[in-house]
Amino acid sequence: MTDVASCRLYIYRLYENGREVEYMSLSIIPMGQGFAVFLSTSEGLLESCAVRVDRQNRIETRMASINMCVFSDATGNQLVEQFKSGSSMLVRANYLRNGRRDVDFTLSGFSRNFEEMQRAMQVARR
């Protein structure tokens, strides 16, 4: 039980690796004055992850575990700013035993949905 309001924005992508359908998703979660970005995948133990929005420099993290990487603090905030002005992104997941996987996402509609999330958070905090 909690009286804390929370709101997340998900970006979800299914893809085929030749054998079966797998997924990769990004969750943007308000944390304090900034945002954390979580990359989740269906494949397994991650070593690191990187995100590149349009032609901007990629942003990497080594905060990784089973099925998840985390971009927090300044890197999470930087990604959110890039998502708001971007049109597409490429996500690279580096697996400990299974090589790497590159998956592209569209950012169409991100800004609108991000603004809606922020409005919902303001209403919940009142």
CSV table of C-alpha atoms in Angstrom, one decimal:
chain,number,residue,atom,x,y,z
A,1,MET,CA,0.0,0.0,0.0
A,2,THR,CA,1.3,3.4,-0.9
A,3,ASP,CA,0.2,7.0,-1.2
A,4,VAL,CA,2.9,7.8,-3.7
A,5,ALA,CA,1.8,8.5,-7.2
A,6,SER,CA,3.9,7.1,-10.0
A,7,CYS,CA,3.8,7.3,-13.8
A,8,ARG,CA,6.0,5.6,-16.4
A,9,LEU,CA,6.3,6.1,-20.2
A,10,TYR,CA,7.0,2.8,-22.1
A,11,ILE,CA,8.4,2.4,-25.5
A,12,TYR,CA,8.0,-1.2,-26.6
A,13,ARG,CA,9.4,-3.1,-29.7
A,14,LEU,CA,8.9,-6.7,-30.8
A,15,TYR,CA,11.5,-8.2,-33.2
A,16,GLU,CA,12.5,-11.5,-34.6
A,17,ASN,CA,15.9,-13.0,-34.2
A,18,GLY,CA,15.4,-15.7,-36.7
A,19,ARG,CA,14.0,-18.3,-34.3
A,20,GLU,CA,11.4,-16.5,-32.2
A,21,VAL,CA,9.8,-13.2,-31.4
A,22,GLU,CA,11.6,-11.3,-28.6
A,23,TYR,CA,11.1,-7.8,-27.2
A,24,MET,CA,13.0,-4.8,-26.0
A,25,SER,CA,11.4,-1.9,-24.1
A,26,LEU,CA,12.4,1.4,-22.6
A,27,SER,CA,10.7,2.8,-19.5
A,28,ILE,CA,11.1,6.5,-18.6
A,29,ILE,CA,10.5,6.9,-14.8
A,30,PRO,CA,10.5,10.3,-13.0
A,31,MET,CA,13.1,10.1,-10.2
A,32,GLY,CA,13.5,13.2,-7.9
A,33,GLN,CA,14.2,16.1,-10.2
A,34,GLY,CA,15.2,14.0,-13.2
A,35,PHE,CA,14.5,10.7,-15.0
A,36,ALA,CA,15.8,7.2,-15.1
A,37,VAL,CA,15.6,5.2,-18.3
A,38,PHE,CA,15.4,1.4,-18.0
A,39,LEU,CA,16.1,-0.9,-21.0
A,40,SER,CA,14.4,-4.3,-20.6
A,41,THR,CA,14.9,-7.2,-22.9
A,42,SER,CA,13.7,-10.8,-23.2
A,43,GLU,CA,17.1,-12.3,-24.0
A,44,GLY,CA,19.2,-12.6,-20.8
A,45,LEU,CA,22.3,-11.4,-19.0
A,46,LEU,CA,23.4,-8.0,-20.2
A,47,GLU,CA,26.9,-6.6,-20.0
A,48,SER,CA,26.2,-3.1,-21.2
A,49,CYS,CA,23.8,-1.0,-23.3
A,50,ALA,CA,24.0,2.0,-25.6
A,51,VAL,CA,21.4,4.3,-27.1
A,52,ARG,CA,21.9,6.6,-30.1
A,53,VAL,CA,19.2,9.1,-31.0
A,54,ASP,CA,19.3,10.2,-34.7
A,55,ARG,CA,22.9,11.1,-35.4
A,56,GLN,CA,23.8,12.3,-31.9
A,57,ASN,CA,26.6,10.7,-29.9
A,58,ARG,CA,25.6,7.5,-28.3
A,59,ILE,CA,25.0,7.2,-24.5
A,60,GLU,CA,26.2,4.1,-22.8
A,61,THR,CA,25.7,2.4,-19.5
A,62,ARG,CA,27.4,-0.6,-17.7
A,63,MET,CA,24.7,-0.7,-15.0
A,64,ALA,CA,23.4,-4.0,-16.3
A,65,SER,CA,21.9,-7.2,-15.0
A,66,ILE,CA,19.6,-10.0,-16.1
A,67,ASN,CA,17.3,-8.6,-18.8
A,68,MET,CA,17.9,-4.9,-17.8
A,69,CYS,CA,20.2,-1.9,-18.2
A,70,VAL,CA,19.7,1.4,-16.3
A,71,PHE,CA,20.5,4.9,-17.4
A,72,SER,CA,20.2,7.2,-14.4
A,73,ASP,CA,21.1,10.7,-13.2
A,74,ALA,CA,22.6,12.8,-15.9
A,75,THR,CA,22.6,10.1,-18.6
A,76,GLY,CA,18.8,9.5,-18.1
A,77,ASN,CA,18.1,13.2,-18.3
A,78,GLN,CA,20.2,13.5,-21.4
A,79,LEU,CA,18.4,10.6,-23.1
A,80,VAL,CA,15.0,12.1,-22.3
A,81,GLU,CA,16.0,15.4,-23.8
A,82,GLN,CA,17.3,13.7,-27.0
A,83,PHE,CA,14.1,11.6,-27.2
A,84,LYS,CA,11.9,14.8,-27.1
A,85,SER,CA,13.7,16.2,-30.2
A,86,GLY,CA,14.5,13.0,-32.0
A,87,SER,CA,12.8,11.0,-34.7
A,88,SER,CA,14.4,7.6,-34.2
A,89,MET,CA,16.8,5.8,-32.0
A,90,LEU,CA,19.1,2.7,-32.2
A,91,VAL,CA,19.5,0.6,-29.1
A,92,ARG,CA,22.5,-1.7,-28.7
A,93,ALA,CA,22.3,-4.4,-26.1
A,94,ASN,CA,25.6,-6.3,-25.4
A,95,TYR,CA,24.9,-9.7,-23.8
A,96,LEU,CA,27.5,-11.5,-21.7
A,97,ARG,CA,27.2,-14.7,-23.6
A,98,ASN,CA,25.0,-14.0,-26.7
A,99,GLY,CA,26.8,-11.2,-28.5
A,100,ARG,CA,25.0,-8.0,-29.2
A,101,ARG,CA,21.6,-7.0,-30.6
A,102,ASP,CA,20.8,-3.8,-32.4
A,103,VAL,CA,17.1,-2.7,-32.4
A,104,ASP,CA,15.7,0.5,-33.9
A,105,PHE,CA,12.7,2.4,-32.4
A,106,THR,CA,10.7,5.3,-33.7
A,107,LEU,CA,10.2,8.3,-31.5
A,108,SER,CA,7.1,9.4,-33.2
A,109,GLY,CA,4.6,10.6,-30.6
A,110,PHE,CA,7.2,10.6,-27.8
A,111,SER,CA,7.0,14.3,-27.0
A,112,ARG,CA,3.2,14.3,-26.8
A,113,ASN,CA,3.1,11.3,-24.5
A,114,PHE,CA,6.0,12.6,-22.4
A,115,GLU,CA,4.1,15.9,-21.8
A,116,GLU,CA,1.0,13.9,-20.9
A,117,MET,CA,3.0,11.9,-18.3
A,118,GLN,CA,4.3,15.1,-16.8
A,119,ARG,CA,0.8,16.6,-16.6
A,120,ALA,CA,-0.4,13.4,-14.9
A,121,MET,CA,2.4,13.6,-12.3
A,122,GLN,CA,1.6,17.2,-11.5
A,123,VAL,CA,-2.1,16.4,-10.9
A,124,ALA,CA,-1.1,13.4,-8.7
A,125,ARG,CA,1.2,15.4,-6.6
A,126,ARG,CA,-1.5,17.9,-5.6
